[in-house]
Amino acid sequence: ERGGNNSFTHEALTLKYKLDNQFELVFVVGFQKILTLTYVDKLIDDVHKEFRDKYRNEFQQKGTLGLLNGTFDFKDDFMRLLRDAEESSKVRAPTVMKTFEQSLKSQKTVKCMIETRGEKPKEKVKNKKNKGSKKEGTEAVAAPGKASAGDKQPSAAGDREELTKDEILQKNREEFFKRHMKAGEKSSKSPKPEAQKEKGKKPRVWDLGNSNAKVLDYSNSATNGSAEACPVEEFDPDVALGDRNREPGRLYDLEYESDDEAEEEKVIQNPSKPSVKKGGLGGMFGMLKGLVGSKSLTREDMDPVLEKMKDHLIAKNVAAEIAVQLCESVAKKLEGKVMGTFTTVTSTVKQALQEALVQILQPQRRVDVLRDVMDAQRHRRPYVVTFCGVNGVGKSTNLAKISFWLIENGFSVLIAACDTFRAGAVEQLRTHTRRLNALHPPENHGGRTMVQLYEKGYGKDAAGIAMEAISYARNQGFDVVLVDTAGRMQDNAPLMTALAKLIAVNAPDLVLFVGEALVGNEAVDQLVKFNKALADHSMAQTPRLIDGIVLTKFDTIDDKVGAAISMTYITSKPIVFVGTGQTYCDLRSLNAKAVVAALMKA
């Protein structure tokens, strides 16, 4: 389903395939990867046509499954087609040079090519003539204009003479007042010199603020550079938890009910009585559907529908390039497929696209964090998770949500504050640690502190802090280490090198890319460049890349869920967590069918 790519490379071999959806056949050609064979596509097309035409009647009579045990006498035909393909690639007509008669130069006369001194090209002269004619035209237009103005003046004088003396005085007064009014407006608009002479900038004093800077300083120098537990903070747990009726430690699926499904349910419930009477007709129509002739889909039939589907996907925030590739793969999958008489092209294409989208969102390798943490416990080592992503996507907030989920499942967490660049990053994690300890105090866990913060302040080496935190967690018996990193743009080479160093040195068990659901085409650029940077700057032979995705701000996009498709399509990695709100309980697992239902909603 990924781009409709019809080739596959395995070690030293390359395989190319072609599908015949009408007879359910697959044609595969294999050759050595180092060979650049230009005739492979022609060969597979020729074999496909020859084989299908030769055995068409047998396929229609017995069906494809009936011929699985049979043999096909096709070796001679294949060798002939192979020879033809090889010869066609070798025999190419050499490029013939044009004769003088065929060239443009031969069409020119000798007279037009001779240039004499002082003579300018004809085109420029023509242009000048045109310009001169334009000037003459404008002068001609201007002349009557002037004349008309001249004509107006005596007429105005004549009118003036016809007016009485009182009327002339009244008119002069009105003109005088108008002039003075305009002069007054101009003088009022001009800036006053006194207003410009203002004193220096004064600090704004807020009504609820405090001018004392010491009161506003919440940083605690005693805990900086140590891994001591933060003091317990008292606050309203309902604000932090949100839903009090939830099951502790459970990661709920995303829920979405499309309007189409609700409408279908109403339609089905209303005509329940007449459907009993029409039961016999339904069975007859089912028989007719099998009897009536069927039609195979062509590209011309699907193109209008696919164009609409592509625009619909782009409108739902799917990256444009990926939307095109998806529609192309669906077209290749359906081309030549036999379609029932009572099914429309639109419904067939839509169903195929839905199946393709669900398959993309379902991961090839499922990431089960709880199982992996328990496996690390048996080996007496902490399970290390590193969070990375661009600025402002919610890395620290979702790290706190994942910490809360792990604590509710009985695992102790050490948060490593490796964002030593952003102002307030350490204080943000310290506040989350205090609140999580207030929700799960040590008294409820046998005197054991369930979450601690390991920080060394600002301006330090992030890779070194992560290494010290992992060593500290191993000595103190923590189950999980969550490494928070600084946000960085995918184009910033020095920061991407630092991230690759942190991952290469500490070898975390899980590398999570945190991306927001609001992006469209940018999601593809971010993931591709993050993976490329990790591969380029890694010192290992098999570089460590992104293992999974955390999709944040999912509650802000309504049904524009295309970023989920773009991210999973480009990396083939699963979306492990979905952030859906501001409380610690707003963490979900991805439900592929719910996302596709939202995506296909009109």
XYZ file of C-alpha atoms in Angstrom:
602
model
C 0.000 0.000 0.000
C 3.026 2.301 0.240
C 3.291 4.244 -2.999
C 2.472 1.376 -5.351
C 6.157 0.438 -5.631
C 6.423 -2.669 -7.847
C 10.015 -3.657 -7.011
C 11.605 -5.398 -4.034
C 15.321 -5.829 -3.269
C 16.584 -8.762 -1.223
C 20.353 -9.075 -0.693
C 21.847 -9.393 -4.235
C 18.538 -9.851 -6.068
C 15.878 -7.461 -7.299
C 12.319 -8.610 -7.942
C 9.758 -6.750 -10.038
C 6.124 -7.772 -10.204
C 2.920 -6.946 -12.044
C -0.651 -7.745 -10.981
C -3.476 -8.938 -13.213
C -6.524 -8.247 -11.049
C -8.984 -9.617 -13.613
C -7.655 -13.215 -13.485
C -5.913 -12.885 -10.088
C -2.411 -13.507 -11.455
C 0.984 -12.219 -10.322
C 3.924 -12.023 -12.753
C 7.355 -11.771 -11.104
C 10.760 -11.309 -12.746
C 14.017 -11.700 -10.775
C 17.503 -10.490 -11.734
C 20.805 -9.555 -10.106
C 20.790 -6.139 -8.462
C 24.102 -5.048 -10.017
C 22.717 -5.437 -13.555
C 21.045 -2.411 -15.106
C 18.521 -4.124 -17.373
C 16.519 -1.585 -19.331
C 14.190 -4.139 -20.890
C 12.712 -5.616 -17.678
C 9.498 -3.562 -17.774
C 8.937 -4.381 -21.454
C 9.586 -8.089 -20.816
C 7.112 -8.359 -17.926
C 4.437 -6.462 -19.932
C 4.940 -8.715 -22.987
C 4.845 -11.916 -20.901
C 1.699 -10.701 -19.139
C -0.135 -10.010 -22.416
C 1.052 -13.217 -24.144
C 0.237 -15.501 -21.200
C -3.179 -13.926 -20.555
C -4.211 -14.067 -24.224
C -2.997 -17.671 -24.619
C -4.852 -19.082 -21.587
C -7.805 -16.658 -21.396
C -10.408 -19.290 -22.329
C -9.097 -21.786 -19.762
C -9.186 -19.146 -17.026
C -12.772 -18.239 -17.836
C -13.915 -21.872 -17.975
C -12.065 -23.441 -15.040
C -11.110 -20.385 -12.967
C -7.674 -19.603 -11.588
C -7.894 -22.037 -8.645
C -8.730 -24.924 -10.970
C -5.444 -24.466 -12.877
C -3.113 -24.460 -9.850
C -2.245 -28.141 -10.299
C -1.923 -27.872 -14.103
C 1.160 -27.169 -16.192
C 1.667 -24.439 -18.769
C 3.648 -24.987 -21.941
C 5.064 -21.469 -22.047
C 8.847 -21.957 -22.040
C 9.341 -21.432 -25.791
C 7.128 -18.358 -25.772
C 9.036 -16.929 -22.828
C 12.444 -17.463 -24.461
C 11.176 -15.781 -27.646
C 9.879 -12.781 -25.710
C 13.147 -12.555 -23.760
C 15.201 -12.524 -26.970
C 12.923 -9.865 -28.472
C 13.242 -7.704 -25.359
C 17.045 -8.042 -25.314
C 17.349 -7.185 -29.016
C 15.022 -4.200 -28.685
C 17.260 -2.771 -25.966
C 20.412 -3.302 -28.069
C 19.101 -2.190 -31.469
C 18.596 1.507 -31.172
C 18.729 3.818 -34.154
C 21.673 6.218 -33.831
C 20.755 9.856 -33.616
C 20.992 11.393 -37.096
C 22.235 14.957 -37.450
C 19.992 17.427 -39.219
C 20.896 18.422 -42.770
C 21.407 22.083 -43.656
C 18.081 22.133 -45.503
C 16.261 21.013 -42.291
C 17.848 23.715 -40.136
C 16.342 27.153 -39.515
C 19.458 28.820 -40.874
C 18.750 27.563 -44.366
C 15.430 29.372 -44.381
C 17.080 32.772 -43.868
C 18.250 34.795 -46.886
C 21.726 36.272 -47.200
C 20.326 39.795 -47.357
C 18.671 39.588 -43.922
C 21.933 38.408 -42.308
C 24.032 41.374 -43.596
C 24.317 44.257 -41.125
C 25.652 47.677 -42.232
C 27.225 50.223 -39.872
C 24.887 52.785 -38.405
C 21.851 50.756 -39.338
C 19.702 49.476 -36.489
C 17.645 46.284 -36.563
C 14.163 46.609 -38.059
C 12.374 45.412 -34.921
C 13.773 48.249 -32.818
C 12.836 50.779 -35.479
C 9.337 49.385 -35.539
C 9.115 49.643 -31.764
C 10.299 53.238 -31.895
C 7.748 53.972 -34.567
C 5.075 52.480 -32.367
C 6.253 54.541 -29.391
C 6.206 57.685 -31.566
C 2.718 56.914 -32.739
C 1.639 56.386 -29.114
C 3.098 59.780 -28.127
C 1.371 61.435 -31.052
C -1.866 59.761 -29.991
C -1.540 60.979 -26.397
C -0.724 64.496 -27.581
C -3.736 64.397 -29.845
C -5.874 63.292 -26.902
C -4.369 65.923 -24.610
C -4.917 68.733 -27.115
C -8.697 68.437 -27.200
C -8.624 68.109 -23.414
C -6.870 71.437 -23.135
C -9.238 72.917 -25.624
C -12.184 71.680 -23.626
C -10.716 73.245 -20.482
C -10.329 76.490 -22.380
C -13.918 76.227 -23.530
C -15.088 75.734 -19.969
C -13.441 78.889 -18.651
C -15.405 81.419 -20.717
C -18.618 79.536 -19.982
C -17.849 79.777 -16.242
C -17.184 83.502 -16.676
C -20.507 83.824 -18.463
C -22.269 82.098 -15.565
C -20.534 84.440 -13.137
C -21.888 87.431 -15.031
C -25.413 86.036 -14.989
C -25.399 85.738 -11.143
C -26.582 88.662 -9.009
C -24.236 90.555 -6.650
C -25.763 88.961 -3.498
C -25.328 85.474 -4.902
C -21.706 86.193 -5.839
C -20.987 87.451 -2.275
C -22.613 84.320 -0.776
C -20.514 82.066 -3.024
C -17.279 83.864 -2.092
C -18.069 83.510 1.630
C -18.639 79.733 1.273
C -15.316 79.298 -0.559
C -13.532 81.362 2.126
C -14.983 79.206 4.971
C -14.054 75.988 3.138
C -10.429 77.106 2.771
C -10.128 77.961 6.470
C -11.729 74.663 7.564
C -9.196 72.657 5.508
C -6.292 74.641 6.953
C -7.586 73.932 10.489
C -7.779 70.175 9.827
C -4.200 70.109 8.489
C -2.884 71.946 11.541
C -4.733 69.547 13.929
C -3.253 66.489 12.161
C 0.328 67.733 12.524
C 2.041 66.245 15.642
C 2.521 68.517 18.609
C 6.121 69.016 19.745
C 5.087 68.682 23.418
C 3.614 65.184 22.916
C 6.882 63.891 21.454
C 8.866 64.873 24.563
C 7.946 61.872 26.718
C 9.944 60.386 29.540
C 11.633 56.952 29.419
C 9.686 53.667 29.339
C 7.925 52.873 32.592
C 7.401 49.271 33.799
C 3.785 48.123 33.763
C 2.359 47.232 37.178
C -0.311 44.510 36.981
C -3.277 44.571 39.338
C -2.737 40.980 40.562
C 1.039 41.053 40.169
C 3.863 41.452 42.639
C 6.723 43.885 42.175
C 9.035 41.883 44.436
C 11.226 39.647 42.255
C 12.149 37.351 45.176
C 8.517 36.340 45.654
C 8.291 35.350 41.963
C 11.447 33.162 42.063
C 10.217 29.566 42.350
C 13.548 27.861 41.560
C 15.062 25.890 44.411
C 18.853 26.004 44.351
C 19.041 23.213 46.956
C 17.604 20.577 44.595
C 19.528 21.744 41.521
C 22.225 19.233 40.587
C 20.873 16.459 42.804
C 18.332 13.690 42.415
C 16.483 14.317 45.680
C 12.732 13.892 45.709
C 10.775 17.112 45.273
C 8.517 18.206 48.141
C 4.877 17.158 48.006
C 2.534 19.807 46.619
C -1.053 20.202 47.775
C -3.600 20.911 44.999
C -7.007 19.811 43.722
C -6.596 16.334 42.148
C -9.793 16.729 40.081
C -8.085 19.447 38.026
C -5.080 17.225 37.232
C -6.995 13.970 36.664
C -10.184 15.091 34.945
C -12.169 11.831 34.777
C -12.490 10.245 38.241
C -14.557 7.253 37.015
C -11.782 5.828 34.848
C -10.026 2.528 35.499
C -6.552 3.225 37.016
C -3.625 2.287 34.773
C -5.733 1.572 31.697
C -4.874 3.195 28.352
C -8.195 3.796 26.584
C -8.618 3.724 22.789
C -9.533 6.784 20.754
C -13.286 7.007 20.249
C -14.967 8.432 17.164
C -18.469 7.906 15.817
C -19.017 9.217 12.311
C -22.265 10.954 11.373
C -22.719 8.531 8.461
C -22.859 5.546 10.831
C -25.458 7.242 13.045
C -27.595 8.059 10.010
C -27.292 4.490 8.714
C -28.461 3.128 12.082
C -31.566 5.382 11.978
C -32.351 4.345 8.405
C -32.021 0.658 9.299
C -34.208 0.964 12.422
C -37.127 2.769 10.665
C -37.911 0.391 7.770
C -37.691 -2.772 9.885
C -41.303 -3.852 9.150
C -41.300 -3.633 5.325
C -37.958 -5.434 5.165
C -39.698 -8.641 6.342
C -42.059 -8.516 3.363
C -39.247 -7.872 0.891
C -37.165 -10.828 2.086
C -38.009 -12.875 -1.002
C -37.039 -10.045 -3.343
C -33.698 -9.659 -1.557
C -32.848 -13.303 -2.213
C -33.847 -12.942 -5.897
C -31.657 -9.845 -6.276
C -28.773 -11.776 -4.701
C -29.194 -14.494 -7.378
C -29.434 -11.897 -10.165
C -26.253 -10.227 -8.945
C -24.355 -13.446 -9.633
C -26.076 -14.020 -12.977
C -25.867 -10.560 -14.540
C -22.635 -9.804 -16.476
C -19.866 -7.930 -14.651
C -17.437 -5.186 -15.678
C -13.693 -4.816 -15.101
C -12.468 -1.483 -13.757
C -10.307 0.721 -15.975
C -8.098 3.676 -15.069
C -10.427 6.047 -16.946
C -13.349 4.961 -14.718
C -11.397 5.515 -11.508
C -9.572 8.784 -12.318
C -12.470 11.199 -11.489
C -13.196 9.378 -8.203
C -9.501 9.206 -7.247
C -9.068 12.924 -7.973
C -11.897 13.730 -5.546
C -10.465 11.312 -2.965
C -7.027 12.943 -3.277
C -8.466 16.438 -2.695
C -10.485 15.107 0.252
C -7.372 13.573 1.881
C -5.368 16.794 1.419
C -8.235 18.782 2.978
C -8.018 16.425 5.987
C -4.316 17.346 6.533
C -2.763 14.355 4.745
C 0.491 15.461 3.101
C -0.064 16.148 -0.621
C 2.697 13.801 -1.792
C 1.361 10.942 0.338
C -2.235 11.513 -0.834
C -1.068 11.169 -4.452
C 0.886 7.977 -3.683
C -2.070 6.463 -1.801
C -4.467 7.073 -4.695
C -1.887 5.671 -7.132
C -1.520 2.465 -5.107
C -5.325 2.041 -4.885
C -5.588 2.508 -8.682
C -2.968 -0.197 -9.306
C -4.722 -2.518 -6.866
C -8.131 -2.115 -8.532
C -7.189 -1.806 -12.216
C -8.637 -4.762 -14.136
C -10.593 -6.030 -11.110
C -14.074 -7.361 -11.924
C -16.796 -5.224 -10.357
C -20.328 -6.403 -9.669
C -23.198 -4.862 -11.637
C -24.923 -3.442 -8.551
C -21.795 -1.797 -7.107
C -20.645 1.691 -8.098
C -17.091 2.788 -8.902
C -17.162 5.329 -6.063
C -18.084 2.757 -3.401
C -15.479 0.272 -4.690
C -12.667 2.873 -4.683
C -13.722 4.231 -1.285
C -13.730 0.766 0.288
C -10.286 -0.045 -1.172
C -8.907 3.262 0.137
C -10.339 2.618 3.607
C -8.713 -0.833 3.721
C -5.383 0.673 2.622
C -5.557 3.383 5.319
C -6.365 0.878 8.082
C -3.462 -1.311 6.957
C -1.080 1.690 7.092
C -2.169 2.669 10.618
C -1.882 -0.886 11.967
C 1.812 -1.265 12.884
C 4.052 -3.961 11.453
C 5.604 -4.339 14.936
C 3.456 -3.517 17.948
C 5.181 -1.563 20.741
C 4.020 -2.905 24.119
C 5.711 -0.631 26.668
C 4.437 -2.419 29.804
C 5.649 -5.822 28.559
C 9.068 -4.371 27.682
C 9.367 -2.693 31.115
C 8.621 -6.012 32.843
C 11.223 -7.722 30.662
C 13.807 -5.082 31.697
C 12.863 -5.650 35.357
C 13.750 -9.346 35.028
C 17.197 -8.329 33.754
C 17.565 -5.892 36.710
C 18.004 -2.774 34.595
C 15.881 0.340 33.949
C 13.832 0.701 30.760
C 14.984 3.910 29.011
C 12.701 6.042 26.807
C 14.000 9.137 24.948
C 11.625 11.845 23.701
C 12.602 14.043 20.733
C 10.836 16.485 18.422
C 10.605 20.074 17.261
C 9.894 23.036 19.523
C 6.535 23.425 21.236
C 4.894 20.099 20.346
C 4.339 19.041 23.986
C 7.268 16.747 24.850
C 7.432 17.623 28.566
C 3.639 17.599 29.041
C 3.182 14.198 27.407
C 6.226 12.844 29.252
C 4.364 13.722 32.487
C 1.209 11.951 31.198
C 3.211 8.807 30.366
C 4.871 9.009 33.834
C 1.424 9.073 35.470
C 0.294 6.064 33.386
C 3.431 4.081 34.338
C 3.033 4.952 38.052
C -0.592 3.764 37.979
C 0.676 0.464 36.574
C 3.036 0.110 39.545
C 6.367 1.195 37.995
C 8.727 3.767 39.536
C 9.909 6.540 37.199
C 13.029 8.716 37.065
C 12.698 11.805 34.862
C 15.999 13.006 33.358
C 15.923 16.770 32.653
C 18.144 16.851 29.555
C 16.573 20.017 28.127
C 19.330 22.311 29.385
C 18.592 25.030 26.837
C 14.978 26.266 27.182
C 14.334 28.657 30.054
C 11.936 27.089 32.574
C 12.288 23.518 31.239
C 13.698 22.133 34.520
C 11.138 24.056 36.619
C 8.309 22.655 34.455
C 9.437 19.068 35.095
C 9.927 19.851 38.811
C 6.308 21.049 39.037
C 5.058 17.889 37.291
C 7.129 15.757 39.693
C 5.625 17.502 42.733
C 2.094 17.010 41.419
C 2.628 13.358 40.512
C 4.016 12.717 44.025
C 0.940 14.446 45.469
C -1.357 12.134 43.453
C 0.692 9.047 44.388
C 2.308 9.765 47.774
C 4.938 7.343 49.153
C 2.512 6.207 51.915
C 0.337 4.519 49.238
C 3.360 2.580 47.860
C 5.020 1.248 50.997
C 7.135 4.361 51.619
C 8.643 4.277 48.104
C 8.824 7.520 46.096
C 7.307 6.651 42.708
C 8.690 9.565 40.655
C 11.880 11.600 40.997
C 13.622 14.271 38.927
C 17.297 14.057 37.986
C 18.627 17.449 36.892
C 21.932 19.291 36.679
C 20.684 22.766 35.762
C 21.194 24.604 32.494
C 23.982 24.811 29.917
C 25.297 21.272 30.534
C 25.897 18.383 28.112
C 22.559 16.566 27.627
C 24.181 13.218 26.728
C 26.237 13.290 29.949
C 23.190 14.057 32.119
C 21.245 11.181 30.502
C 24.130 8.760 31.153
C 24.353 9.823 34.821
C 20.553 9.515 35.210
C 20.538 5.958 33.796
C 23.409 4.976 36.119
C 21.587 6.545 39.100
C 18.348 4.701 38.189
C 20.222 1.377 37.987
C 21.757 1.901 41.437
C 18.518 3.108 43.072
C 16.312 0.431 41.492
C 14.059 2.598 39.282
C 11.977 0.729 36.688
C 11.788 3.391 33.945
C 13.923 6.386 32.914
C 12.178 9.040 30.792
C 14.700 11.343 29.057
C 13.369 14.791 28.118
C 15.375 16.545 25.370
C 15.359 20.099 24.028
C 13.124 20.928 21.083
C 15.009 21.455 17.846
C 14.174 22.185 14.226
C 14.969 19.444 11.743
C 17.228 21.786 9.734
C 19.504 22.704 12.669
C 22.576 20.521 12.017
C 24.480 21.163 15.338
C 21.431 20.349 17.494
C 20.592 17.258 15.404
C 24.213 16.077 15.861
C 23.841 16.516 19.646
C 20.614 14.453 19.631
C 22.250 11.677 17.584
C 25.132 11.662 20.098
C 22.733 11.359 23.062
C 20.947 8.393 21.464
C 24.166 6.695 20.284
C 25.924 7.028 23.660
C 23.020 5.973 25.922
C 21.334 3.385 23.601
C 17.744 3.856 24.880
C 15.233 1.021 24.603
C 12.656 3.256 22.888
C 13.090 6.474 20.873
C 9.777 8.342 20.590
C 9.229 11.208 18.146
C 6.694 13.693 19.525
C 4.693 15.392 16.764
C 1.537 17.476 16.840
C -1.616 16.553 14.936
C -1.975 20.105 13.573
C 0.722 19.756 10.904
C 0.245 18.651 7.283
C 3.159 18.489 4.841
C 5.544 19.539 7.636
C 5.089 16.149 9.377
C 6.789 14.355 6.480
C 9.690 16.824 6.404
C 10.239 16.581 10.171
C 10.263 12.781 10.343
C 12.395 12.266 7.229
C 15.031 14.769 8.373
C 15.059 13.511 11.990
C 15.653 9.951 10.789
C 18.260 11.118 8.265
C 20.119 13.130 10.922
C 20.124 10.170 13.343
C 21.484 7.924 10.581
C 24.120 10.408 9.345
C 25.499 11.409 12.750
C 25.458 7.965 14.344
C 28.788 6.229 14.886
C 27.311 2.713 14.801
C 27.146 0.523 11.684
C 23.392 0.041 12.172
C 22.216 3.501 13.318
C 19.386 3.876 15.823
C 16.326 5.575 14.297
C 12.881 6.555 15.583
C 10.969 3.583 17.050
C 7.532 5.110 17.564
C 5.435 8.288 17.523
C 3.563 10.274 20.175
C 0.795 12.271 18.454
C -0.158 15.326 20.543
C -2.929 17.984 20.491
C -5.366 15.488 18.953
C -8.278 17.224 20.680
C -7.731 20.420 18.647
C -8.232 19.079 15.102
C -11.825 17.743 14.999
C -11.827 15.319 12.005
C -8.638 16.599 10.275
C -6.607 13.571 11.357
C -4.363 13.340 8.280
C -1.127 13.851 10.250
C -1.541 10.332 11.696
C -1.547 8.877 8.163
C 1.393 11.021 7.009
C 3.590 10.065 9.984
C 2.951 6.315 9.918
C 3.163 6.141 6.114
C 6.567 7.834 5.880
C 8.243 5.898 8.734
C 6.275 2.603 8.909
C 6.462 3.109 12.705
C 3.446 2.845 15.044
C 1.754 5.686 16.924
C 2.318 4.492 20.506
C 0.472 7.250 22.424
C -2.056 9.962 21.520
C -2.366 13.121 23.643
C -5.958 14.405 23.789
C -6.087 17.118 26.480
C -4.478 18.955 29.403
C -4.924 16.499 32.304
C -2.750 13.525 33.218
C -5.526 11.114 32.156
C -5.731 12.533 28.618
C -3.580 9.816 27.054
C -4.976 7.312 24.541
C -3.854 4.482 22.294
C -4.513 4.765 18.560
C -7.671 3.167 17.176
C -7.023 2.745 13.430
C -10.688 2.290 12.477
C -11.755 5.406 14.415
C -9.080 7.518 12.705
C -10.039 6.217 9.229
C -13.741 6.880 9.964
C -12.874 10.491 10.847
C -10.671 10.781 7.761
C -13.331 9.510 5.334
C -16.078 11.698 6.827
C -17.399 14.140 4.222
